[in-house]
Coordinates of C-alpha atoms in Angstrom, one line a residue:
M1 CA -70.3 8.6 10.7
R2 CA -68.3 5.6 9.3
L3 CA -67.2 7.8 6.4
R4 CA -66.1 10.5 8.8
K5 CA -64.1 8.1 10.8
R6 CA -62.4 6.8 7.7
W7 CA -61.6 10.3 6.6
I8 CA -60.0 11.1 10.0
K9 CA -58.0 7.8 9.8
V10 CA -56.6 8.7 6.3
M11 CA -55.8 12.3 7.4
L12 CA -53.9 11.2 10.5
A13 CA -52.0 8.5 8.6
A14 CA -50.9 11.2 6.1
L15 CA -49.8 13.4 8.9
L16 CA -47.6 10.7 10.3
G17 CA -46.1 9.9 7.0
F18 CA -45.4 13.5 6.4
S19 CA -43.9 14.0 9.8
L20 CA -41.3 11.3 9.1
V21 CA -40.3 12.6 5.8
L22 CA -41.7 16.2 5.7
P23 CA -42.5 19.0 8.0
A24 CA -45.8 18.2 9.8
N25 CA -47.9 21.0 8.4
A26 CA -49.9 19.5 5.5
E27 CA -53.7 19.7 5.4
E28 CA -55.6 16.7 4.0
R29 CA -57.5 17.6 0.9
A30 CA -57.9 14.2 -0.8
V31 CA -58.6 10.7 0.2
I32 CA -55.9 8.0 -0.2
D33 CA -56.6 5.6 -3.0
E34 CA -56.1 2.4 -1.1
T35 CA -56.0 0.3 -4.2
R36 CA -53.0 2.1 -5.5
N37 CA -49.5 0.9 -4.7
C38 CA -46.6 3.3 -3.9
S39 CA -42.9 3.5 -4.9
L40 CA -39.8 4.7 -3.3
T41 CA -36.9 6.3 -5.3
I42 CA -33.5 6.7 -3.5
Y43 CA -30.6 8.6 -4.9
K44 CA -27.1 7.9 -3.5
Y45 CA -24.3 10.4 -4.1
D46 CA -20.7 10.6 -2.9
R47 CA -21.3 13.7 -0.8
T48 CA -17.9 13.4 0.7
K49 CA -16.1 13.7 -2.6
A50 CA -18.5 16.5 -3.7
A51 CA -17.8 18.5 -0.6
D52 CA -14.0 18.1 -1.1
E53 CA -14.4 19.5 -4.5
G54 CA -16.5 22.4 -3.3
V55 CA -19.9 21.1 -4.5
E56 CA -22.6 21.5 -1.8
K57 CA -26.3 21.7 -2.1
R58 CA -28.8 21.1 0.6
F59 CA -31.6 18.6 0.0
S60 CA -35.1 19.4 1.2
A61 CA -36.9 16.5 2.8
T62 CA -40.1 17.0 0.8
G63 CA -40.5 13.5 -0.6
E64 CA -40.6 15.0 -4.1
A65 CA -37.9 14.7 -6.8
D66 CA -35.3 17.5 -6.9
P67 CA -34.1 17.8 -10.5
E68 CA -31.7 20.6 -9.6
A69 CA -30.0 18.5 -7.0
E70 CA -29.8 15.5 -9.3
H71 CA -28.1 17.6 -11.9
C72 CA -25.7 19.2 -9.4
Y73 CA -24.5 15.8 -8.0
A74 CA -24.7 13.8 -11.3
A75 CA -20.9 13.4 -11.4
Y76 CA -20.9 11.9 -7.9
A77 CA -23.4 9.2 -8.4
M78 CA -22.7 6.0 -6.5
P79 CA -23.6 2.7 -8.1
G80 CA -23.7 -0.6 -6.2
V81 CA -25.5 0.4 -3.0
E82 CA -28.3 -1.9 -2.2
F83 CA -31.3 -0.4 -0.4
S84 CA -33.9 -2.7 1.2
C85 CA -37.2 -1.8 2.7
L86 CA -39.5 -3.8 4.9
R87 CA -43.2 -3.0 5.7
I88 CA -43.3 -3.1 9.5
G89 CA -46.8 -1.7 10.3
E90 CA -49.9 0.2 9.4
A91 CA -51.8 3.0 11.0
D92 CA -54.8 2.7 13.2
I93 CA -57.0 5.3 14.8
R94 CA -57.5 5.4 18.6
T95 CA -60.2 7.5 20.1
S96 CA -60.0 8.2 23.9
A97 CA -61.0 10.9 26.4
E98 CA -58.5 13.6 27.0
A99 CA -57.4 13.3 30.6
V100 CA -57.4 17.1 31.4
S101 CA -60.1 18.6 29.2
G102 CA -62.3 15.6 28.8
S103 CA -62.4 16.2 25.0
A104 CA -62.3 13.3 22.6
R105 CA -58.7 12.5 21.8
V106 CA -58.1 11.1 18.3
E107 CA -54.6 10.0 17.3
V108 CA -52.8 7.7 15.0
L109 CA -50.9 4.7 16.4
Y110 CA -48.8 2.2 14.5
G111 CA -49.4 -1.5 14.9
L112 CA -46.2 -3.7 15.1
D113 CA -46.4 -7.4 15.0
E114 CA -44.4 -9.5 17.5
S115 CA -41.3 -10.0 15.3
V116 CA -41.1 -6.3 14.5
K117 CA -41.6 -5.4 18.2
E118 CA -38.8 -7.7 19.2
Q119 CA -36.2 -6.2 16.8
I120 CA -37.3 -2.6 17.6
T121 CA -36.9 -3.4 21.3
R122 CA -33.5 -5.0 20.8
A123 CA -32.3 -1.9 18.9
G124 CA -33.2 0.2 22.0
I125 CA -35.9 2.1 20.1
L126 CA -38.9 0.8 22.1
S127 CA -39.6 -0.4 25.6
L128 CA -42.6 -2.1 27.1
Q129 CA -43.7 1.2 28.7
D130 CA -44.0 2.7 25.2
I131 CA -46.7 0.3 24.1
E132 CA -50.1 2.0 24.1
Y133 CA -52.1 -1.2 23.8
T134 CA -52.1 -4.6 22.3
R135 CA -54.6 -6.2 20.0
D136 CA -54.7 -9.2 17.7
G137 CA -51.0 -9.9 18.3
C138 CA -49.9 -6.3 17.4
S139 CA -48.4 -3.7 19.7
Y140 CA -49.5 -0.2 19.0
V141 CA -47.2 2.8 19.5
S142 CA -47.2 6.4 18.6
S143 CA -45.1 8.0 15.8
D144 CA -43.4 10.2 18.4
T145 CA -42.3 7.1 20.3
L146 CA -40.8 5.6 17.1
T147 CA -39.1 8.7 15.8
G148 CA -37.8 9.7 19.2
G149 CA -36.6 6.2 20.1
L150 CA -34.8 5.9 16.8
T151 CA -33.0 9.3 17.3
R152 CA -32.0 8.4 20.9
S153 CA -30.8 4.9 19.9
F154 CA -28.6 6.2 17.1
S155 CA -27.1 8.8 19.5
E156 CA -26.4 6.3 22.3
R157 CA -25.2 3.3 20.3
P158 CA -25.1 3.9 16.6
T159 CA -23.2 0.8 15.5
A160 CA -25.4 -1.7 17.5
T161 CA -28.6 0.0 16.3
R162 CA -27.4 -0.1 12.7
D163 CA -26.4 -3.7 12.9
I164 CA -29.7 -4.8 14.4
L165 CA -31.9 -3.0 12.0
E166 CA -29.8 -3.7 8.9
S167 CA -29.6 -7.3 9.8
Y168 CA -33.3 -7.6 10.5
V169 CA -34.2 -6.1 7.1
R170 CA -31.5 -8.1 5.3
R171 CA -32.7 -11.5 6.8
S172 CA -36.4 -10.8 6.2
G173 CA -38.0 -12.8 3.4
Q174 CA -40.6 -10.0 3.0
K175 CA -38.1 -7.3 2.1
Q176 CA -37.9 -5.6 -1.2
C177 CA -34.5 -4.3 -2.5
S178 CA -32.9 -2.4 -5.3
V179 CA -29.3 -1.6 -6.2
T180 CA -28.3 1.9 -7.3
D181 CA -27.4 2.2 -11.0
E182 CA -24.9 4.4 -12.7
R183 CA -27.1 7.4 -11.8
G184 CA -26.9 6.5 -8.2
R185 CA -30.7 5.6 -8.3
A186 CA -32.5 2.7 -6.6
F187 CA -36.1 2.2 -7.3
L188 CA -38.5 0.1 -5.2
S189 CA -42.0 -0.3 -6.6
D190 CA -45.3 -2.1 -5.8
L191 CA -45.2 -1.1 -2.2
T192 CA -48.4 -1.5 -0.2
P193 CA -49.3 1.7 1.8
G194 CA -48.0 1.5 5.3
L195 CA -44.9 2.2 7.5
Y196 CA -41.6 1.0 6.1
L197 CA -38.1 0.5 7.6
V198 CA -35.4 1.4 5.0
A199 CA -31.8 0.4 5.3
E200 CA -28.6 -0.1 3.2
T201 CA -28.0 -3.8 3.2
E202 CA -25.0 -4.0 0.8
V203 CA -22.5 -1.4 -0.2
P204 CA -19.5 -1.1 -2.6
E205 CA -16.0 -0.8 -1.3
D206 CA -15.8 3.0 -0.9
V207 CA -18.8 3.5 1.4
V208 CA -17.5 3.8 4.9
S209 CA -20.8 4.7 6.7
T210 CA -24.2 3.5 5.8
V211 CA -27.2 5.8 6.0
E212 CA -28.9 5.4 9.4
P213 CA -31.9 3.1 8.8
F214 CA -35.0 5.3 8.6
L215 CA -38.8 5.1 8.7
V216 CA -41.0 6.3 5.9
S217 CA -44.8 6.2 5.6
L218 CA -46.2 5.7 2.2
P219 CA -47.9 7.5 0.7
A220 CA -46.8 11.0 1.8
T221 CA -48.3 14.5 1.2
N222 CA -46.7 16.9 -1.1
R223 CA -45.0 20.2 -0.3
G224 CA -48.2 22.2 -0.6
G225 CA -50.1 19.8 1.6
D226 CA -52.9 19.3 -0.8
E227 CA -52.0 16.0 -2.6
W228 CA -50.8 12.6 -1.9
I229 CA -47.4 11.5 -3.1
Y230 CA -47.5 7.8 -4.1
D231 CA -44.0 8.0 -5.6
V232 CA -41.7 9.3 -2.9
T233 CA -38.1 10.4 -3.6
V234 CA -35.4 10.7 -0.9
Y235 CA -31.7 11.7 -0.9
P236 CA -30.0 10.2 2.2
K237 CA -26.6 11.4 3.3
N238 CA -23.5 9.2 3.4
R239 CA -19.8 9.1 3.9
T240 CA -17.2 7.6 1.6
G241 CA -13.5 6.9 1.9
S242 CA -10.7 4.4 1.3
P243 CA -8.0 2.6 3.3
E244 CA -4.4 3.8 3.0
L245 CA -1.4 1.9 1.9
A246 CA 2.4 2.3 2.1
K247 CA 5.4 0.0 1.6
E248 CA 8.8 0.6 3.0
V249 CA 12.1 -1.3 3.2
A250 CA 15.2 -1.3 5.4
E251 CA 18.5 -3.2 5.4
I252 CA 19.0 -5.7 8.3
S253 CA 22.4 -5.3 9.8
G254 CA 24.4 -5.9 13.0
E255 CA 24.7 -8.9 15.3
E256 CA 21.2 -8.3 16.6
E257 CA 19.9 -8.4 13.0
E258 CA 17.7 -5.5 13.5
A259 CA 16.1 -3.5 10.7
G260 CA 17.4 0.0 10.2
N261 CA 15.3 3.0 9.4
Y262 CA 12.5 2.1 7.1
G263 CA 12.1 4.2 4.0
T264 CA 10.8 4.1 0.4
S265 CA 14.3 3.1 -0.8
A266 CA 17.3 1.1 0.4
S267 CA 20.7 0.0 -1.1
A268 CA 21.8 -3.6 -1.0
S269 CA 24.5 -6.0 -2.1
E270 CA 24.5 -9.8 -2.6
G271 CA 23.2 -11.7 0.4
D272 CA 21.9 -8.7 2.2
R273 CA 18.8 -9.3 4.1
L274 CA 16.0 -6.8 3.8
S275 CA 13.0 -6.1 6.0
Y276 CA 9.9 -5.0 4.3
R277 CA 7.0 -3.2 6.1
I278 CA 3.5 -2.8 4.5
T279 CA 1.3 -0.4 6.4
S280 CA -2.5 -0.1 5.8
R281 CA -4.8 2.2 7.5
M282 CA -8.1 0.3 7.9
P283 CA -11.3 1.8 6.5
T284 CA -14.2 2.9 8.7
I285 CA -16.6 0.1 9.5
T286 CA -19.9 1.3 11.0
S287 CA -22.2 -1.7 10.7
A288 CA -22.6 -5.2 9.2
S289 CA -23.5 -3.6 5.9
T290 CA -20.0 -2.1 5.7
Y291 CA -18.1 -5.2 6.8
L292 CA -15.1 -6.1 4.8
T293 CA -15.6 -9.3 2.8
E294 CA -12.1 -9.3 1.2
Y295 CA -8.8 -7.7 2.3
T296 CA -5.9 -9.1 0.3
F297 CA -2.4 -8.0 -0.3
L298 CA -0.5 -9.1 -3.4
D299 CA 3.2 -8.3 -2.8
S300 CA 5.8 -8.7 -5.6
L301 CA 9.6 -8.5 -5.6
S302 CA 11.7 -7.8 -8.6
G303 CA 13.9 -10.6 -10.0
G304 CA 17.0 -9.9 -7.9
I305 CA 15.2 -10.3 -4.6
S306 CA 13.7 -13.5 -3.0
Y307 CA 11.4 -14.1 0.0
C308 CA 12.7 -15.5 3.3
K309 CA 9.6 -17.7 3.6
G310 CA 7.7 -18.4 6.8
D311 CA 8.3 -15.1 8.7
V312 CA 5.2 -13.0 7.8
S313 CA 3.6 -11.2 10.7
L314 CA 0.6 -8.9 11.0
A315 CA 0.6 -6.3 13.8
W316 CA -2.9 -4.8 14.5
Y317 CA -3.3 -1.4 16.1
G318 CA -6.6 0.1 17.3
A319 CA -8.0 3.5 16.3
D320 CA -6.2 4.9 19.3
G321 CA -2.8 3.8 17.9
D322 CA -2.1 1.2 20.6
L323 CA -0.9 -2.3 19.5
K324 CA -3.7 -4.8 20.1
E325 CA -2.6 -8.1 18.5
V326 CA 0.1 -9.7 16.5
W327 CA -0.7 -12.6 14.0
R328 CA 2.2 -14.8 12.9
Q329 CA 2.3 -16.9 9.8
T330 CA 3.2 -20.1 11.6
E331 CA 0.8 -19.7 14.5
D332 CA -2.3 -18.0 13.2
S333 CA -3.0 -19.7 9.8
A334 CA -6.7 -19.7 10.6
L335 CA -6.7 -15.9 10.4
F336 CA -4.7 -15.3 7.2
T337 CA -3.1 -17.3 4.5
V338 CA 0.2 -16.8 2.7
A339 CA 0.8 -18.2 -0.8
Y340 CA 3.9 -17.7 -3.0
E341 CA 3.7 -17.3 -6.8
K342 CA 6.0 -16.9 -9.7
Q343 CA 5.6 -13.8 -11.9
E344 CA 5.8 -13.6 -15.7
D345 CA 9.0 -11.5 -15.4
G346 CA 10.7 -14.2 -13.3
G347 CA 10.2 -12.4 -10.0
E348 CA 8.4 -13.7 -7.0
A349 CA 5.0 -12.7 -5.5
M350 CA 3.3 -13.3 -2.2
R351 CA -0.4 -13.2 -1.6
I352 CA -1.6 -12.4 1.9
A353 CA -5.3 -12.8 2.4
L354 CA -7.5 -12.5 5.5
T355 CA -9.7 -15.6 6.0
R356 CA -13.3 -15.5 7.0
S357 CA -12.2 -15.7 10.7
G358 CA -9.7 -13.0 10.2
L359 CA -12.2 -10.7 8.5
S360 CA -14.6 -11.3 11.3
A361 CA -12.0 -10.3 13.9
V362 CA -11.1 -7.1 11.9
N363 CA -14.7 -6.1 11.3
H364 CA -15.6 -6.2 15.0
V365 CA -12.5 -4.5 16.4
F366 CA -10.3 -2.6 14.0
S367 CA -12.4 0.0 12.3
D368 CA -10.1 3.0 11.6
G369 CA -7.2 1.0 13.0
K370 CA -4.0 0.0 11.3
V371 CA -2.2 -3.2 10.3
E372 CA 1.6 -3.5 9.7
I373 CA 2.8 -6.5 7.7
T374 CA 6.5 -7.3 8.0
Y375 CA 8.5 -9.9 6.2
Q376 CA 12.1 -10.5 5.2
A377 CA 13.8 -11.0 1.8
R378 CA 17.3 -11.6 0.5
F379 CA 19.0 -9.6 -2.2
N380 CA 20.5 -11.7 -5.0
S381 CA 23.2 -10.2 -7.2
D382 CA 22.8 -11.7 -10.6
K383 CA 21.6 -10.7 -14.1
S384 CA 18.0 -10.3 -12.8
A385 CA 19.0 -7.5 -10.5
I386 CA 18.7 -4.0 -12.0
C387 CA 21.8 -2.0 -11.6
G388 CA 21.7 1.8 -11.2
D389 CA 19.1 4.5 -10.5
L390 CA 16.2 2.6 -12.1
G391 CA 16.2 0.5 -9.0
N392 CA 14.6 -2.8 -8.2
P393 CA 10.9 -2.0 -7.8
N394 CA 9.0 -3.9 -5.1
R395 CA 5.2 -3.4 -5.3
V396 CA 2.2 -4.2 -3.2
E397 CA -1.4 -4.1 -4.3
L398 CA -4.3 -4.1 -1.8
T399 CA -7.7 -5.3 -3.0
W400 CA -10.7 -4.8 -0.7
R401 CA -14.5 -5.4 -1.0
R402 CA -17.4 -4.8 1.3
T403 CA -20.8 -6.5 1.2
N404 CA -21.5 -5.9 -2.5
Q405 CA -19.2 -8.5 -4.1
D406 CA -19.6 -7.0 -7.6
F407 CA -17.7 -3.9 -6.5
Y408 CA -14.1 -3.7 -5.4
D409 CA -11.1 -1.4 -5.5
T410 CA -7.3 -1.6 -5.3
L411 CA -4.5 0.5 -4.1
Q412 CA -0.8 0.2 -5.2
E413 CA 2.4 1.3 -3.6
T414 CA 6.1 0.8 -4.6
C415 CA 9.4 0.9 -2.8
R416 CA 12.8 0.3 -4.5
V417 CA 16.1 -1.4 -3.7
Y418 CA 19.2 0.0 -5.4
T419 CA 22.4 -1.6 -6.3
Y420 CA 25.4 -0.3 -8.2
G421 CA 28.6 -1.5 -9.9
L422 CA 32.2 -0.8 -10.8
A423 CA 33.6 -0.5 -14.3
L424 CA 37.4 -0.6 -14.4
E425 CA 39.6 -0.2 -17.5
K426 CA 43.3 -1.1 -17.4
R427 CA 45.9 0.5 -19.7
F428 CA 49.6 0.2 -20.1
Q429 CA 51.5 3.4 -20.9
T430 CA 53.5 1.8 -23.7
G431 CA 50.4 0.2 -25.2
E432 CA 51.6 -3.3 -24.6
G433 CA 51.1 -5.6 -21.6
D434 CA 49.6 -8.9 -20.4
F435 CA 46.1 -8.1 -19.1
E436 CA 45.7 -11.7 -18.0
A437 CA 48.4 -11.1 -15.4
V438 CA 46.6 -8.2 -13.7
R439 CA 44.8 -8.7 -10.4
F440 CA 42.7 -6.4 -8.2
R441 CA 41.1 -6.9 -4.7
L442 CA 38.1 -4.9 -3.5
R443 CA 37.4 -4.2 0.2
N444 CA 34.3 -2.6 1.7
R445 CA 35.7 0.0 4.1
T446 CA 32.3 0.9 5.5
D447 CA 31.5 -2.5 6.8
G448 CA 35.1 -3.9 6.9
Y449 CA 34.9 -6.9 4.6
Y450 CA 36.5 -8.1 1.4
V451 CA 34.2 -8.6 -1.6
T452 CA 33.7 -12.0 -3.1
A453 CA 32.2 -12.5 -6.5
R454 CA 31.4 -15.0 -9.2
E455 CA 32.8 -14.5 -12.7
E456 CA 29.9 -15.0 -15.0
E457 CA 32.1 -14.5 -18.1
R458 CA 35.5 -13.1 -18.7
G459 CA 35.7 -9.7 -16.9
C460 CA 32.1 -9.8 -15.7
Y461 CA 31.6 -10.4 -12.0
Y462 CA 28.6 -10.6 -9.7
V463 CA 29.0 -10.1 -6.0
T464 CA 28.4 -13.3 -4.0
G465 CA 29.2 -12.3 -0.4
A466 CA 32.0 -11.2 1.9
A467 CA 35.3 -12.4 3.3
L468 CA 36.8 -11.2 6.6
E469 CA 40.4 -11.8 5.5
A470 CA 42.2 -10.8 2.4
E471 CA 43.0 -14.5 1.6
G472 CA 39.3 -15.2 1.0
A473 CA 38.8 -12.2 -1.3
T474 CA 38.1 -12.6 -5.0
E475 CA 41.0 -11.5 -7.3
F476 CA 39.5 -9.5 -10.1
S477 CA 41.1 -9.7 -13.5
P478 CA 40.2 -7.8 -16.7
D479 CA 39.2 -9.3 -20.1
F480 CA 41.3 -9.3 -23.2
E481 CA 40.6 -5.6 -23.7
G482 CA 41.7 -4.7 -20.1
K483 CA 38.2 -4.2 -18.7
F484 CA 36.2 -5.8 -15.9
R485 CA 32.8 -5.0 -14.3
I486 CA 31.6 -5.8 -10.8
F487 CA 27.8 -5.8 -10.3
G488 CA 25.9 -5.8 -6.9
L489 CA 27.7 -3.2 -4.8
E490 CA 25.7 -1.3 -2.2
E491 CA 26.1 2.4 -1.4
D492 CA 29.3 2.4 0.6
S493 CA 33.0 3.3 0.7
Y494 CA 35.5 0.9 -0.9
E495 CA 39.2 0.3 -1.3
L496 CA 40.4 -1.0 -4.6
R497 CA 44.0 -2.4 -4.5
E498 CA 46.1 -3.6 -7.4
T499 CA 47.8 -6.8 -6.2
K500 CA 49.6 -7.8 -9.5
T501 CA 50.4 -6.3 -12.8
A502 CA 52.1 -7.2 -16.0
E503 CA 55.8 -7.8 -16.2
G504 CA 57.8 -4.7 -16.7
Y505 CA 55.2 -2.3 -15.1
L506 CA 54.9 -0.7 -11.7
L507 CA 52.1 -1.6 -9.3
L508 CA 50.0 1.3 -8.1
K509 CA 51.7 2.8 -5.0
E510 CA 48.5 3.1 -3.0
A511 CA 45.0 1.7 -3.0
I512 CA 42.3 3.6 -4.9
H513 CA 39.6 5.0 -2.5
L514 CA 36.2 4.7 -4.1
S515 CA 32.9 5.9 -2.7
I516 CA 29.4 5.1 -4.1
T517 CA 26.6 7.3 -2.9
A518 CA 23.0 8.0 -3.9
E519 CA 21.2 11.3 -3.6
E520 CA 17.5 10.9 -2.8
D521 CA 15.1 13.1 -4.7
G522 CA 11.6 12.4 -3.4
R523 CA 11.1 8.7 -4.1
E524 CA 14.0 8.4 -6.6
W525 CA 17.7 7.9 -6.1
T526 CA 20.5 9.2 -8.3
G527 CA 23.8 7.4 -8.1
A528 CA 27.1 9.3 -7.7
A529 CA 30.7 8.3 -7.2
S530 CA 34.1 9.7 -6.1
V531 CA 37.6 8.4 -6.7
N532 CA 40.3 9.5 -4.2
G533 CA 38.1 12.3 -3.1
E534 CA 37.4 13.6 -6.7
A535 CA 33.7 13.5 -7.7
M536 CA 33.1 11.5 -10.8
E537 CA 29.9 10.8 -12.8
M538 CA 28.7 7.3 -12.9
I539 CA 28.2 5.7 -16.4
P540 CA 24.9 4.3 -17.6
W541 CA 24.0 0.6 -17.8
E542 CA 20.9 -1.0 -19.4
G543 CA 18.6 2.0 -19.0
S544 CA 19.9 3.4 -15.8
E545 CA 21.6 6.7 -16.4
H546 CA 23.8 6.4 -13.3
A547 CA 24.9 2.8 -12.7
L548 CA 28.6 2.1 -12.7
A549 CA 31.5 3.9 -11.0
S550 CA 34.1 4.2 -13.7
V551 CA 37.9 3.9 -13.0
L552 CA 40.8 4.1 -15.5
V553 CA 44.1 2.6 -14.2
V554 CA 47.2 3.3 -16.2
N555 CA 50.5 1.4 -15.4
Q556 CA 53.8 3.0 -16.1
P557 CA 56.8 0.9 -17.2
G558 CA 59.4 0.1 -14.5
Y559 CA 63.0 1.4 -14.4
R560 CA 65.1 -1.1 -16.4
I561 CA 67.8 -3.1 -14.6
P562 CA 70.3 -4.7 -17.1
L563 CA 70.1 -8.4 -17.1
T564 CA 73.0 -10.9 -17.3
G565 CA 74.2 -11.4 -20.9
D566 CA 72.8 -8.2 -22.4
D567 CA 74.9 -5.3 -23.7
G568 CA 75.2 -3.6 -20.3
M569 CA 76.7 -6.6 -18.6
F570 CA 79.3 -7.0 -21.5
F571 CA 80.8 -3.6 -21.2
L572 CA 81.3 -3.8 -17.5
P573 CA 84.1 -6.4 -17.6
V574 CA 85.6 -4.8 -20.7
A575 CA 85.9 -1.5 -19.0
G576 CA 87.4 -3.2 -15.9
L577 CA 90.0 -5.1 -17.9
T578 CA 90.9 -2.0 -19.8
A579 CA 91.4 0.0 -16.6
G580 CA 93.4 -2.8 -15.1
A581 CA 95.7 -3.1 -18.2
F582 CA 96.2 0.7 -18.2
T583 CA 97.1 0.6 -14.5
L584 CA 99.6 -2.3 -15.1
I585 CA 101.3 -0.5 -18.0
L586 CA 101.6 2.6 -15.9
L587 CA 103.2 0.6 -13.0
L588 CA 105.7 -1.1 -15.4
Q589 CA 106.7 2.3 -16.9
I590 CA 107.4 3.7 -13.3
R591 CA 109.4 0.6 -12.4
K592 CA 111.5 0.9 -15.7
K593 CA 112.4 4.6 -15.0
R594 CA 113.5 3.7 -11.4
S595 CA 115.8 1.0 -12.7
E596 CA 117.4 3.3 -15.3
K597 CA 118.2 5.9 -12.6
E598 CA 119.8 3.3 -10.4
T599 CA 122.1 2.1 -13.3
E600 CA 123.4 5.6 -13.9

């Protein structure tokens, strides 16, 4: 009789294990070897990526290995996922009288100790009414109660249920864990037969949703229902994904100092203030195992641009798109830090990192939300600025980690600030003239100011700012070859006026109308120029194919007015005296003839 009871106990335990992992249709044909330990093998694949690439194969929940599936998904193996399991109970046989028929009712119940019962109850899986009986400090419940309660709880409050169960397994000193390798395989061995709670307790950065914690009874029966499986293999489902990242720039203008339209490119001149916007779509956070443990932005500016320090702000939006909070650099230092660094190429960098408090706030509120980081910078027109269509690249790199600190990933985005220049060559028609005497003045017609500049060397100027009146404008003069260059001009319309030229030559009658434009092709700009309405190609400069608007100014000699003492002024009095003498002689001859007639 004792042997028969033992046989029934083993059979019903097998049925429960099979019902949690397999269809409940196996028939007991062997007795469990209670001295033998069990193992659990778990394969983790990036099923999201596989589905995106058209790879799809259904896994059968048999508890047995599926070599075909493993081969099919080998390219999508996910290393770095920690699976932990905790033995939470063992089967017991209860015999009672069937209420209706009066027949003996024999069933399997699982005994949960007090700590397990508390956590299962907190997760909403179990209630006091579900407990069949209590004995020796254990509460006994049916398998239907556990599986049904687990399904219901995940349906009603999936995040809370995940958090409670994952946290419980993670904190338990009795848990066993294994991290998936390059094959996506985790292996847990030396497991005593019983009921186990299995959960993902650490994940790499690209896992956005952990597997729902599940129950498995070890050992389980095979597909044919005639043998025990001591080494069970499961293939849980998962979702993967990454945050999104973008960086944009806009010029700040007007008395209100408001940023214009943000885009991947902008044009700037010396002293212009720029507003940058970094946008990141937050990843999905489903439970404590998928919490972010690092979210850091490393922003960098090229050499011609410098940060306006102290004005960083983070605007947080919920998954519904509504603005929820704004964190400011000077007020919310406990939530994020800002550190400035120098780069090897001479440019500046800024590191924005969420603190532990900031991460906690994000993890609990902003799953699938969005953060917009804004800051300002100033454009500096000097040798460090890149002139032309190569542009000044401004990059941002996002680094994020989840609970597995050994795994992280990065995203990078770039926007560019463009600046251009003017190359002028002066010629004299006769081939001779004093270049040092030549002067030009440049006015920005679009914004109504005169350009001021610093002469770095003879004929080489870098824009320094603007003057409202002509008296404050820089007078540009060519070098000894008649050339000068101005660097740091933004995309605008200009008026170039010659204010002085060499002696003996005529000034230009009118100002030269110059226009610098840029045609955007995707994320790239190509500079173009026109002079007095005529389209002209820009000339290259230091790697940029289109960088400088080129203008050739030719001065014609003036009409010569004879000067005092030269040949022209000598002949004028001679001619006058000759004419006067001729007239006097003529008058004397007329008078002589009149006298002769009167004498006769």
